[in-house]
Tab-separated table of C-alpha atoms in Angstrom:
chain	number	residue	atom	x	y	z
A	11	MET	CA	16.309	-28.032	5.975
A	12	ARG	CA	14.587	-28.170	9.460
A	13	ALA	CA	11.961	-29.081	11.534
A	14	GLY	CA	8.896	-27.356	11.162
A	15	ILE	CA	7.360	-24.716	13.142
A	16	GLY	CA	5.127	-25.983	16.101
A	17	VAL	CA	4.333	-30.326	16.186
A	18	GLU	CA	6.659	-32.215	14.614
A	19	GLU	CA	5.252	-35.123	12.667
A	20	ALA	CA	6.060	-37.562	15.093
A	21	ALA	CA	9.088	-38.173	17.965
A	22	THR	CA	12.088	-38.937	16.239
A	23	GLU	CA	15.485	-40.865	17.254
A	24	SER	CA	18.715	-38.717	17.428
A	25	PRO	CA	19.924	-38.035	13.770
A	26	GLU	CA	23.628	-40.112	14.766
A	27	ASP	CA	20.931	-42.735	15.053
A	28	SER	CA	18.963	-42.803	12.627
A	29	THR	CA	21.350	-44.152	10.369
A	30	THR	CA	24.546	-46.976	10.801
A	31	SER	CA	25.965	-46.491	7.188
A	32	ARG	CA	27.727	-43.417	5.366
A	33	HIS	CA	27.031	-45.175	2.025
A	34	PHE	CA	23.749	-44.903	0.050
A	35	GLY	CA	23.794	-46.495	-3.186
A	36	VAL	CA	26.076	-44.035	-4.965
A	37	TYR	CA	25.438	-41.533	-2.686
A	38	GLU	CA	28.130	-40.286	0.365
A	39	ILE	CA	27.165	-38.481	3.352
A	40	GLU	CA	29.982	-35.591	3.844
A	41	ARG	CA	31.109	-35.030	7.765
A	42	ARG	CA	31.513	-32.310	9.048
A	43	GLU	CA	35.244	-30.677	10.964
A	44	ASP	CA	34.384	-32.153	14.170
A	45	GLY	CA	33.542	-35.702	12.354
A	46	SER	CA	30.170	-35.501	12.647
A	47	LEU	CA	27.458	-36.511	9.840
A	48	TYR	CA	26.631	-33.448	7.942
A	49	GLU	CA	22.906	-33.422	8.761
A	50	LEU	CA	20.504	-30.667	7.279
A	51	GLY	CA	17.748	-31.292	8.890
A	52	HIS	CA	14.989	-34.169	10.466
A	53	GLY	CA	11.960	-34.833	11.243
A	54	GLY	CA	8.996	-37.323	11.845
A	55	MET	CA	9.835	-39.436	7.951
A	56	GLY	CA	13.379	-39.354	8.826
A	57	ALA	CA	16.692	-37.223	8.723
A	58	THR	CA	18.334	-34.825	5.579
A	59	TYR	CA	22.181	-35.035	5.142
A	60	ARG	CA	24.690	-33.377	2.702
A	61	ALA	CA	25.944	-35.388	0.305
A	62	ILE	CA	27.903	-36.422	-2.766
A	63	ASP	CA	27.307	-38.571	-5.488
A	64	THR	CA	30.374	-40.233	-5.841
A	65	THR	CA	29.579	-41.223	-9.520
A	66	LEU	CA	29.041	-37.348	-11.012
A	67	GLN	CA	30.708	-35.724	-7.937
A	68	ARG	CA	27.780	-33.220	-7.489
A	69	LYS	CA	26.589	-32.614	-3.735
A	70	VAL	CA	23.539	-33.084	-2.764
A	71	ALA	CA	20.442	-33.346	-0.373
A	72	LEU	CA	20.327	-37.003	1.140
A	73	LYS	CA	17.196	-37.949	2.935
A	74	ILE	CA	16.816	-40.706	4.707
A	75	ILE	CA	14.005	-42.488	5.562
A	76	ARG	CA	14.385	-43.998	9.664
A	77	ILE	CA	13.628	-47.352	9.893
A	78	GLY	CA	10.697	-48.155	11.673
A	79	VAL	CA	8.834	-45.987	8.689
A	80	ALA	CA	11.159	-48.346	6.152
A	81	THR	CA	10.380	-51.740	7.660
A	82	ARG	CA	7.230	-51.325	8.474
A	83	SER	CA	6.137	-53.620	6.189
A	84	THR	CA	6.390	-54.439	2.415
A	85	GLU	CA	3.343	-52.922	0.931
A	86	ALA	CA	4.578	-49.536	2.814
A	87	ARG	CA	8.012	-50.414	0.613
A	88	GLU	CA	6.005	-51.238	-2.527
A	89	ARG	CA	4.028	-47.646	-1.991
A	90	PHE	CA	7.119	-45.563	-1.007
A	91	LEU	CA	8.910	-46.869	-4.356
A	92	ARG	CA	5.163	-46.362	-6.196
A	93	GLU	CA	4.701	-42.850	-4.629
A	94	ALA	CA	8.718	-41.805	-5.381
A	95	ARG	CA	8.429	-42.714	-9.447
A	96	ALA	CA	5.405	-40.353	-9.732
A	97	ALA	CA	7.949	-37.229	-7.117
A	98	ALA	CA	10.758	-38.110	-9.088
A	99	ALA	CA	8.873	-37.601	-12.735
A	100	LEU	CA	8.021	-34.322	-11.163
A	101	ARG	CA	9.948	-31.357	-12.868
A	102	HIS	CA	9.835	-27.681	-11.853
A	103	GLU	CA	11.555	-24.562	-11.500
A	104	HIS	CA	10.274	-24.032	-8.181
A	105	ILE	CA	9.914	-28.018	-7.048
A	106	ALA	CA	13.515	-28.987	-5.931
A	107	THR	CA	14.510	-31.979	-8.404
A	108	VAL	CA	14.736	-35.242	-6.847
A	109	PHE	CA	17.655	-37.724	-8.632
A	110	GLN	CA	16.962	-40.584	-7.183
A	111	PHE	CA	14.600	-43.516	-5.298
A	112	GLY	CA	16.064	-46.147	-3.095
A	113	ILE	CA	16.664	-48.970	-0.375
A	114	CYS	CA	20.140	-49.153	1.330
A	115	GLU	CA	20.978	-52.798	1.278
A	116	GLU	CA	23.030	-52.785	4.449
A	117	THR	CA	20.282	-51.351	6.049
A	118	GLY	CA	17.129	-51.198	4.405
A	119	GLN	CA	16.161	-47.653	5.079
A	120	PHE	CA	14.618	-45.664	1.934
A	121	PHE	CA	16.833	-42.693	1.027
A	122	TYR	CA	16.456	-40.697	-2.145
A	123	ALA	CA	18.509	-37.932	-3.108
A	124	MET	CA	17.673	-34.496	-4.293
A	125	GLU	CA	18.605	-31.080	-5.451
A	126	LEU	CA	20.731	-29.363	-2.760
A	127	ILE	CA	19.573	-25.690	-2.241
A	128	GLU	CA	21.776	-23.569	-1.299
A	129	GLY	CA	19.701	-20.527	0.637
A	130	GLU	CA	18.072	-20.672	3.707
A	131	THR	CA	14.288	-21.526	4.781
A	132	LEU	CA	11.678	-19.295	5.073
A	133	GLU	CA	10.790	-20.763	8.395
A	134	GLU	CA	15.135	-19.138	8.904
A	135	ARG	CA	14.634	-16.167	6.893
A	136	VAL	CA	11.843	-15.060	9.281
A	137	ARG	CA	12.888	-16.222	12.541
A	138	ARG	CA	16.868	-13.770	11.321
A	139	THR	CA	14.952	-10.747	10.263
A	140	GLY	CA	10.969	-10.791	11.350
A	141	PRO	CA	7.869	-10.811	9.046
A	142	LEU	CA	8.068	-10.690	5.806
A	143	SER	CA	6.911	-7.150	3.522
A	144	VAL	CA	3.430	-7.511	1.940
A	145	ARG	CA	5.249	-7.514	-1.508
A	146	THR	CA	8.176	-10.204	-0.819
A	147	THR	CA	5.184	-12.602	0.879
A	148	ILE	CA	2.800	-12.410	-2.479
A	149	ASP	CA	6.365	-13.095	-5.278
A	150	ILE	CA	6.400	-15.829	-3.011
A	151	ALA	CA	2.970	-17.473	-2.689
A	152	GLU	CA	2.688	-16.806	-6.575
A	153	GLN	CA	5.782	-18.593	-6.730
A	154	VAL	CA	4.580	-21.753	-4.505
A	155	THR	CA	1.290	-21.902	-6.491
A	156	SER	CA	2.814	-21.984	-10.483
A	157	ALA	CA	4.514	-25.241	-8.093
A	158	LEU	CA	1.105	-27.028	-7.120
A	159	VAL	CA	-0.321	-26.072	-10.149
A	160	ALA	CA	2.489	-27.921	-12.170
A	161	ALA	CA	2.300	-30.940	-9.256
A	162	GLU	CA	-1.865	-31.283	-9.857
A	163	ASN	CA	-1.308	-31.760	-13.193
A	164	ARG	CA	-0.072	-34.621	-12.396
A	165	SER	CA	-2.423	-35.684	-10.088
A	166	LEU	CA	0.012	-34.876	-6.464
A	167	ILE	CA	0.058	-33.031	-3.360
A	168	HIS	CA	2.627	-31.957	-1.193
A	169	ARG	CA	1.344	-33.177	2.146
A	170	ASP	CA	3.547	-31.204	4.321
A	171	LEU	CA	3.707	-27.554	2.750
A	172	LYS	CA	5.781	-25.712	5.208
A	173	PRO	CA	8.313	-22.569	6.067
A	174	GLY	CA	11.241	-25.186	6.470
A	175	ASN	CA	10.186	-26.751	3.188
A	176	LEU	CA	10.695	-23.631	1.354
A	177	MET	CA	13.849	-22.630	0.425
A	178	LEU	CA	14.884	-19.366	-0.701
A	179	VAL	CA	17.726	-18.153	-2.948
A	180	SER	CA	18.702	-14.316	-2.979
A	181	PRO	CA	17.878	-13.034	-6.031
A	182	ASP	CA	20.300	-11.987	-9.318
A	183	ASP	CA	18.453	-9.449	-9.976
A	184	GLU	CA	18.972	-6.864	-6.719
A	185	GLU	CA	16.556	-4.442	-7.899
A	186	ARG	CA	13.687	-6.197	-7.752
A	187	GLY	CA	14.847	-8.160	-4.706
A	188	VAL	CA	12.505	-11.394	-3.884
A	189	PRO	CA	14.198	-14.222	-3.460
A	190	SER	CA	13.309	-17.321	-5.571
A	191	VAL	CA	11.541	-20.589	-4.269
A	192	LYS	CA	12.247	-23.989	-4.078
A	193	ILE	CA	10.025	-26.277	-2.677
A	194	ILE	CA	11.732	-29.372	-1.106
A	195	ASP	CA	10.618	-32.725	0.026
A	196	PHE	CA	7.951	-33.396	-2.212
A	197	GLY	CA	9.472	-36.628	-3.023
A	198	LEU	CA	6.871	-37.639	0.451
A	199	ALA	CA	4.336	-36.075	-2.238
A	200	LYS	CA	1.206	-38.694	-2.299
A	201	ALA	CA	-0.697	-39.460	-5.612
A	202	LEU	CA	-4.420	-37.694	-5.617
A	203	ASN	CA	-5.738	-41.245	-6.727
A	204	ALA	CA	-4.036	-43.238	-3.769
A	205	PRO	CA	-5.848	-44.858	-1.438
A	206	VAL	CA	-6.697	-42.880	2.389
A	207	ASP	CA	-4.445	-45.955	3.934
A	208	ALA	CA	-1.646	-44.819	2.274
A	209	MET	CA	-1.043	-42.019	4.650
A	210	GLN	CA	-0.175	-44.733	7.431
A	211	LEU	CA	3.226	-43.540	6.998
A	212	THR	CA	4.340	-41.369	10.263
A	213	HIS	CA	3.506	-42.153	13.780
A	214	ASP	CA	-0.096	-42.124	14.250
A	215	GLY	CA	-0.674	-42.301	10.183
A	216	PHE	CA	-0.903	-38.608	10.602
A	217	VAL	CA	1.423	-36.882	7.651
A	218	GLY	CA	2.541	-33.833	7.584
A	219	THR	CA	3.632	-30.529	10.227
A	220	PRO	CA	0.315	-30.293	12.921
A	221	ALA	CA	0.674	-26.729	13.425
A	222	PHE	CA	0.399	-25.998	9.022
A	223	ALA	CA	-1.659	-28.960	8.454
A	224	SER	CA	-5.156	-28.995	7.359
A	225	PRO	CA	-8.333	-29.851	8.709
A	226	GLU	CA	-9.229	-33.335	6.396
A	227	GLN	CA	-5.085	-33.819	6.875
A	228	PHE	CA	-6.301	-34.714	11.312
A	229	GLU	CA	-9.120	-37.365	10.145
A	230	SER	CA	-6.563	-39.532	7.411
A	231	SER	CA	-9.863	-37.506	4.471
A	232	THR	CA	-9.385	-38.309	0.899
A	233	LEU	CA	-6.567	-35.064	0.405
A	234	ASP	CA	-6.263	-33.109	-2.823
A	235	VAL	CA	-4.494	-30.016	-3.421
A	236	ARG	CA	-6.622	-27.415	-1.383
A	237	SER	CA	-5.071	-29.406	1.076
A	238	ASP	CA	-1.737	-28.015	0.292
A	239	ILE	CA	-3.226	-24.455	-0.599
A	240	TYR	CA	-4.730	-24.542	3.287
A	241	SER	CA	-1.020	-25.114	4.083
A	242	LEU	CA	0.320	-22.564	1.539
A	243	GLY	CA	-2.202	-20.181	4.073
A	244	VAL	CA	-0.621	-20.504	6.924
A	245	THR	CA	2.656	-20.591	6.047
A	246	LEU	CA	2.183	-16.905	3.855
A	247	TRP	CA	0.279	-15.895	8.009
A	248	PHE	CA	3.571	-17.257	9.345
A	249	ALA	CA	5.733	-14.738	6.962
A	250	LEU	CA	3.499	-11.580	7.562
A	251	THR	CA	2.952	-12.342	10.567
A	252	GLY	CA	5.856	-14.576	12.113
A	253	LYS	CA	2.905	-16.243	14.028
A	254	THR	CA	0.237	-18.813	13.138
A	255	PRO	CA	-2.417	-18.586	13.746
A	256	PHE	CA	-3.450	-21.209	16.200
A	257	GLY	CA	-1.829	-22.043	18.529
A	258	GLY	CA	-1.184	-25.143	20.185
A	259	ARG	CA	0.914	-27.550	20.942
A	260	GLY	CA	-0.783	-31.491	20.614
A	261	PHE	CA	-3.001	-32.504	18.070
A	262	GLU	CA	-5.491	-31.991	19.891
A	263	GLU	CA	-5.473	-28.594	20.458
A	264	ILE	CA	-4.804	-27.436	17.139
A	265	ARG	CA	-7.734	-29.678	15.461
A	266	ARG	CA	-10.101	-28.116	18.340
A	267	ALA	CA	-8.610	-24.460	17.936
A	268	GLN	CA	-9.684	-25.430	13.845
A	269	GLN	CA	-13.421	-26.593	14.202
A	270	SER	CA	-13.332	-23.433	16.869
A	271	ASP	CA	-11.258	-21.029	16.535
A	272	VAL	CA	-12.256	-17.948	15.076
A	273	LEU	CA	-9.278	-16.545	12.797
A	274	PRO	CA	-6.665	-14.040	14.464
A	275	LEU	CA	-7.516	-11.124	11.791
A	276	GLU	CA	-6.107	-8.450	14.008
A	277	GLN	CA	-2.930	-10.345	13.663
A	278	LEU	CA	-2.997	-9.025	9.167
A	279	LYS	CA	-4.064	-5.913	10.635
A	280	ALA	CA	-1.752	-5.105	12.820
A	281	ALA	CA	1.083	-5.549	9.929
A	282	ARG	CA	-0.866	-3.897	7.782
A	283	VAL	CA	-1.766	-6.504	5.622
A	284	PRO	CA	-4.040	-5.310	3.312
A	285	SER	CA	-7.516	-5.894	2.522
A	286	HIS	CA	-7.893	-7.848	-0.194
A	287	LEU	CA	-5.019	-10.396	1.186
A	288	ARG	CA	-6.285	-10.837	4.340
A	289	SER	CA	-9.303	-11.645	2.275
A	290	LEU	CA	-7.341	-14.552	0.325
A	291	LEU	CA	-6.135	-15.608	3.621
A	292	LYS	CA	-9.088	-15.813	5.316
A	293	SER	CA	-10.479	-18.452	2.243
A	294	MET	CA	-7.575	-20.152	1.981
A	295	LEU	CA	-7.968	-20.730	5.423
A	296	ALA	CA	-11.748	-21.826	5.361
A	297	PHE	CA	-12.584	-25.224	7.026
A	298	GLU	CA	-14.552	-26.503	4.245
A	299	PRO	CA	-12.458	-27.823	1.164
A	300	ALA	CA	-15.226	-26.747	-1.165
A	301	ALA	CA	-15.008	-23.185	0.163
A	302	ARG	CA	-11.214	-22.595	-0.598
A	303	PRO	CA	-10.005	-21.444	-4.071
A	304	GLY	CA	-8.416	-23.945	-6.227
A	305	THR	CA	-5.413	-23.141	-7.582
A	306	HIS	CA	-5.974	-21.187	-10.725
A	307	GLU	CA	-8.711	-18.847	-9.029
A	308	LEU	CA	-5.982	-18.797	-6.443
A	309	THR	CA	-3.454	-17.580	-8.713
A	310	ALA	CA	-5.648	-14.553	-10.162
A	311	GLU	CA	-6.405	-13.710	-6.883
A	312	LEU	CA	-2.691	-13.806	-6.100
A	313	GLN	CA	-2.590	-11.545	-9.268
A	314	ARG	CA	-5.070	-9.284	-8.212
A	315	CYS	CA	-2.846	-8.830	-4.860
A	316	ALA	CA	0.398	-8.017	-6.252
A	317	ALA	CA	-1.499	-5.464	-8.749
A	318	GLU	CA	-3.045	-3.335	-5.343
A	319	ALA	CA	0.128	-3.689	-3.721
A	320	ARG	CA	1.827	-1.794	-6.928
A	321	GLY	CA	-0.767	0.171	-6.888
A	322	GLU	CA	-0.348	1.568	-3.025
A	323	ARG	CA	3.443	1.932	-3.457
A	324	ARG	CA	3.551	3.803	-6.720
A	325	ALA	CA	0.643	6.055	-5.300
A	326	GLY	CA	2.498	6.387	-1.769
A	327	ILE	CA	5.494	7.557	-3.609
A	328	GLY	CA	3.931	9.630	-5.696
A	329	LEU	CA	2.448	11.375	-2.187
A	330	ALA	CA	6.104	11.066	-1.235
A	331	ALA	CA	7.652	13.209	-4.224
A	332	ALA	CA	5.253	15.382	-3.777
A	333	ALA	CA	5.225	16.349	-0.514
A	334	ILE	CA	9.271	16.620	-0.628
A	335	LEU	CA	8.813	19.526	-3.374
A	336	VAL	CA	6.922	21.209	-0.999
A	337	LEU	CA	8.883	20.876	1.552
A	338	GLY	CA	12.777	21.524	-0.195
A	339	ALA	CA	10.869	24.715	-1.131
A	340	ALA	CA	10.635	25.514	2.054
A	341	ALA	CA	13.639	24.240	3.554
A	342	PHE	CA	15.464	26.619	0.620
A	343	SER	CA	13.512	29.528	1.707
A	344	ILE	CA	14.697	28.874	5.393
A	345	LEU	CA	18.589	27.622	5.098
A	346	TRP	CA	19.170	30.399	2.109
A	347	PRO	CA	19.162	33.055	3.830
A	348	LEU	CA	21.481	31.666	6.407
A	349	ALA	CA	24.077	30.700	4.140
A	350	SER	CA	23.465	33.859	2.340
A	351	GLY	CA	25.074	35.085	6.288
A	352	HIS	CA	21.895	36.201	7.877
A	353	LYS	CA	20.476	34.806	11.111
A	354	SER	CA	17.114	33.475	12.211
A	355	ALA	CA	15.742	35.952	15.309
A	356	ALA	CA	16.305	32.573	17.079
A	357	VAL	CA	19.817	32.565	16.838
A	358	ALA	CA	20.083	35.625	19.356
A	359	GLU	CA	17.573	33.702	21.946
A	360	LYS	CA	19.357	31.757	24.364
A	361	ARG	CA	19.235	28.300	23.894
A	362	PRO	CA	18.030	25.563	26.404
A	363	LEU	CA	20.133	22.760	27.556
A	364	GLY	CA	20.163	19.996	25.455
A	365	ARG	CA	22.227	19.151	22.831
A	366	PRO	CA	24.569	21.428	20.502
A	367	VAL	CA	21.785	22.786	17.984
A	368	LEU	CA	23.113	23.450	14.503
A	369	GLU	CA	21.157	26.023	12.309
A	370	LYS	CA	21.332	23.642	9.142
A	371	SER	CA	19.548	20.647	10.808
A	372	ILE	CA	16.072	19.014	10.581
A	373	ALA	CA	14.171	16.191	11.778
A	374	VAL	CA	11.602	14.896	9.575
A	375	LEU	CA	8.571	13.093	12.666
A	376	PRO	CA	6.376	10.383	11.530
A	377	PHE	CA	3.440	11.513	9.512
A	378	GLU	CA	0.414	10.964	11.442
A	379	ASN	CA	-2.521	8.638	9.758
A	380	ARG	CA	-5.458	9.477	9.880
A	381	SER	CA	-7.608	6.842	7.743
A	382	GLU	CA	-10.259	4.859	9.337
A	383	ASP	CA	-8.406	2.549	7.881
A	384	LYS	CA	-5.970	2.253	9.828
A	385	GLN	CA	-3.986	-0.608	7.563
A	386	ASN	CA	-3.116	3.084	6.146
A	387	ALA	CA	-0.506	3.835	8.345
A	388	TYR	CA	2.547	2.525	6.290
A	389	PHE	CA	1.333	4.858	3.304
A	390	ALA	CA	2.014	7.753	5.640
A	391	ASP	CA	5.469	6.188	6.567
A	392	GLY	CA	6.130	5.989	3.258
A	393	VAL	CA	5.780	9.838	3.151
A	394	GLN	CA	7.929	10.512	6.136
A	395	GLY	CA	10.331	7.797	4.810
A	396	GLU	CA	10.903	8.916	1.013
A	397	ILE	CA	11.153	12.976	2.509
A	398	LEU	CA	13.718	11.896	4.746
A	399	THR	CA	16.210	10.226	1.988
A	400	ASP	CA	15.457	13.572	-0.267
A	401	LEU	CA	16.548	15.717	2.419
A	402	ALA	CA	19.496	13.605	2.888
A	403	LYS	CA	20.966	15.257	-0.710
A	404	VAL	CA	21.351	18.264	0.584
A	405	ALA	CA	24.739	19.727	1.370
A	406	ASP	CA	25.863	20.899	4.510
A	407	LEU	CA	22.223	19.481	6.352
A	408	LYS	CA	22.060	17.683	9.342
A	409	VAL	CA	19.244	15.483	8.329
A	410	ILE	CA	18.579	12.747	11.938
A	411	SER	CA	17.930	9.492	11.032
A	412	ARG	CA	14.364	7.694	10.421
A	413	THR	CA	15.056	5.396	13.635
A	414	SER	CA	15.806	7.854	15.928
A	415	VAL	CA	12.944	9.701	15.053
A	416	MET	CA	9.984	6.744	15.229
A	417	GLN	CA	9.772	7.089	18.904
A	418	TYR	CA	7.748	10.398	18.052
A	419	ARG	CA	5.049	10.043	16.844
A	420	SER	CA	1.961	11.922	17.172
A	421	GLY	CA	0.292	11.907	20.504
A	422	PRO	CA	-0.792	14.947	23.584
A	423	GLU	CA	2.790	14.840	25.152
A	424	ARG	CA	4.719	15.198	21.969
A	425	SER	CA	6.680	18.599	22.217
A	426	VAL	CA	7.827	19.673	19.263
A	427	ARG	CA	10.351	22.377	21.365
A	428	ARG	CA	11.684	19.373	23.495
A	429	ILE	CA	12.385	17.144	20.946
A	430	GLY	CA	14.284	19.374	18.769
A	431	GLN	CA	16.442	19.203	22.517
A	432	GLU	CA	16.733	16.111	22.507
A	433	LEU	CA	17.690	15.578	19.138
A	434	GLY	CA	19.932	18.758	18.419
A	435	VAL	CA	17.910	20.200	15.572
A	436	ALA	CA	16.795	23.884	14.881
A	437	HIS	CA	13.843	22.772	12.576
A	438	VAL	CA	10.701	19.742	12.680
A	439	VAL	CA	8.993	19.027	10.116
A	440	GLU	CA	5.504	17.324	10.910
A	441	GLY	CA	2.154	16.388	8.931
A	442	SER	CA	-0.743	13.820	8.153
A	443	VAL	CA	-2.096	12.088	5.753
A	444	GLN	CA	-5.547	11.087	5.459
A	445	ARG	CA	-6.923	8.547	2.765
A	446	SER	CA	-10.388	7.405	2.325
A	447	GLY	CA	-10.769	5.929	-0.572
A	448	ASN	CA	-9.940	7.737	-4.067
A	449	ARG	CA	-9.056	10.899	-1.925
A	450	VAL	CA	-5.876	11.664	-0.216
A	451	ARG	CA	-5.395	14.684	1.673
A	452	VAL	CA	-1.622	15.971	2.768
A	453	ASN	CA	-0.600	17.933	5.875
A	454	ALA	CA	3.048	19.150	6.174
A	455	GLN	CA	4.271	21.925	8.210
A	456	LEU	CA	7.731	23.337	8.588
A	457	ILE	CA	8.272	24.454	12.560
A	458	ASP	CA	11.464	26.616	14.344
A	459	ALA	CA	11.952	23.495	17.571
A	460	ARG	CA	13.831	26.607	19.576
A	461	THR	CA	10.663	29.056	19.338
A	462	ASP	CA	7.603	26.476	18.490
A	463	ARG	CA	7.112	29.217	15.162
A	464	GLN	CA	5.828	27.993	12.569
A	465	LEU	CA	7.969	28.836	9.218
A	466	TRP	CA	5.719	26.968	6.415
A	467	ALA	CA	2.782	25.054	6.230
A	468	GLN	CA	0.684	23.193	2.956
A	469	SER	CA	-2.527	21.678	3.284
A	470	TYR	CA	-3.470	19.190	-0.204
A	471	ASP	CA	-6.748	17.882	-0.875
A	472	ARG	CA	-7.086	15.776	-4.390
A	473	ASP	CA	-7.739	12.654	-6.142
A	474	LEU	CA	-5.517	10.075	-5.459
A	475	ALA	CA	-5.248	9.332	-9.236
A	476	ASP	CA	-3.853	13.149	-9.332
A	477	VAL	CA	-1.380	13.212	-6.707
A	478	PHE	CA	1.402	13.562	-9.623
A	479	ALA	CA	-0.269	16.722	-10.980
A	480	ILE	CA	0.491	18.338	-7.295
A	481	GLN	CA	4.077	18.635	-8.174
A	482	SER	CA	3.423	20.949	-11.668
A	483	GLU	CA	0.976	23.262	-8.955
A	484	ILE	CA	3.567	23.418	-7.139
A	485	ALA	CA	6.192	24.668	-9.455
């Protein structure tokens, strides 16, 4: 668990200074090999440590509330414990369980112990691997939304949803390939019916992380679940792009951006986010809470987005499969005479300077996306990727990797002969994909890279739903 992206909730003291004790009730903070306290993360409210329950002998995450907050007033202490009891009653598969709240008799500090999640935060995942796929992001959103529904049913909101508070656990089902999500720090939840001044728990009365906070959090207005939905929208934006929609490092900069700046939807388009999901994120980030979807509406919209993503992926695979059969037949017609001892006329020609060229070698160049909607570029990339996967199974055929050919996207300067020389291949596949509504056109051609001679070409124009029928037609 780490501090949030962007502006911290408040200036924080050193984690080592935030506690003078290792023991909080039955919990003992562990030490690292160098003797330092085993800190997992820290923020404006305090620091979180890895600890052990000395009674049950289980590992926990122990949150220590910094002294400045804990000693503010008797009312604050009572309010904290009241909210703590409500949060501790919350049980959900996507929320880290809170085990216990208490006050350290030695220091007077608040603390609470929660389930220790072994994994990495969403923030860490994106920093490590880059933006997530649309499919994975939607799956994460569905899991978090189901947790928000459960919290809303108990009149609770989180108030600090952000990538740093979403723990990702590697999936048991590797084929499914999506992580299980656990929301942490629900112990800081605020009861929906609490008075507005109950927010006075951190510096300047602000609870949360400004880069992910809703506009109403900046105004100390009454909050409901739609505040969490706004924060979830920013979190999903970050997952898809690696950025937050509104820049700025200070409270006022971010607040002004929320009020006056237009959402930079081009970031989502550049990340090839489907239009339905873009529209949903736009509604989640509406300035007025009333314009945002509720939890049940959000659940339904995410299901539609998931169905759309699955449908486009299946269609892309179908197109790729059809193209593979076409190109496989063409490759066979070229390679069969070679295997039988016949030689291409090009073999007799003097080879130009470049890498040594194997006769049985091929490169599949990136397919050109000719669709009006440029977000369909991933559709064209899927065709290329499936062709590469299939050709790689052909024995004794040298197939250039996708990474090596991605620099050769279509353009006026693209020369098949030069590409063949640079990659050391005898044959090149190139093509285009154009999708318009429910219609799709796939063009593909096989070229002798040594002579620029077209060996085979085919064009298919079909309804998207009929793409699998192309396979039978080819057969």
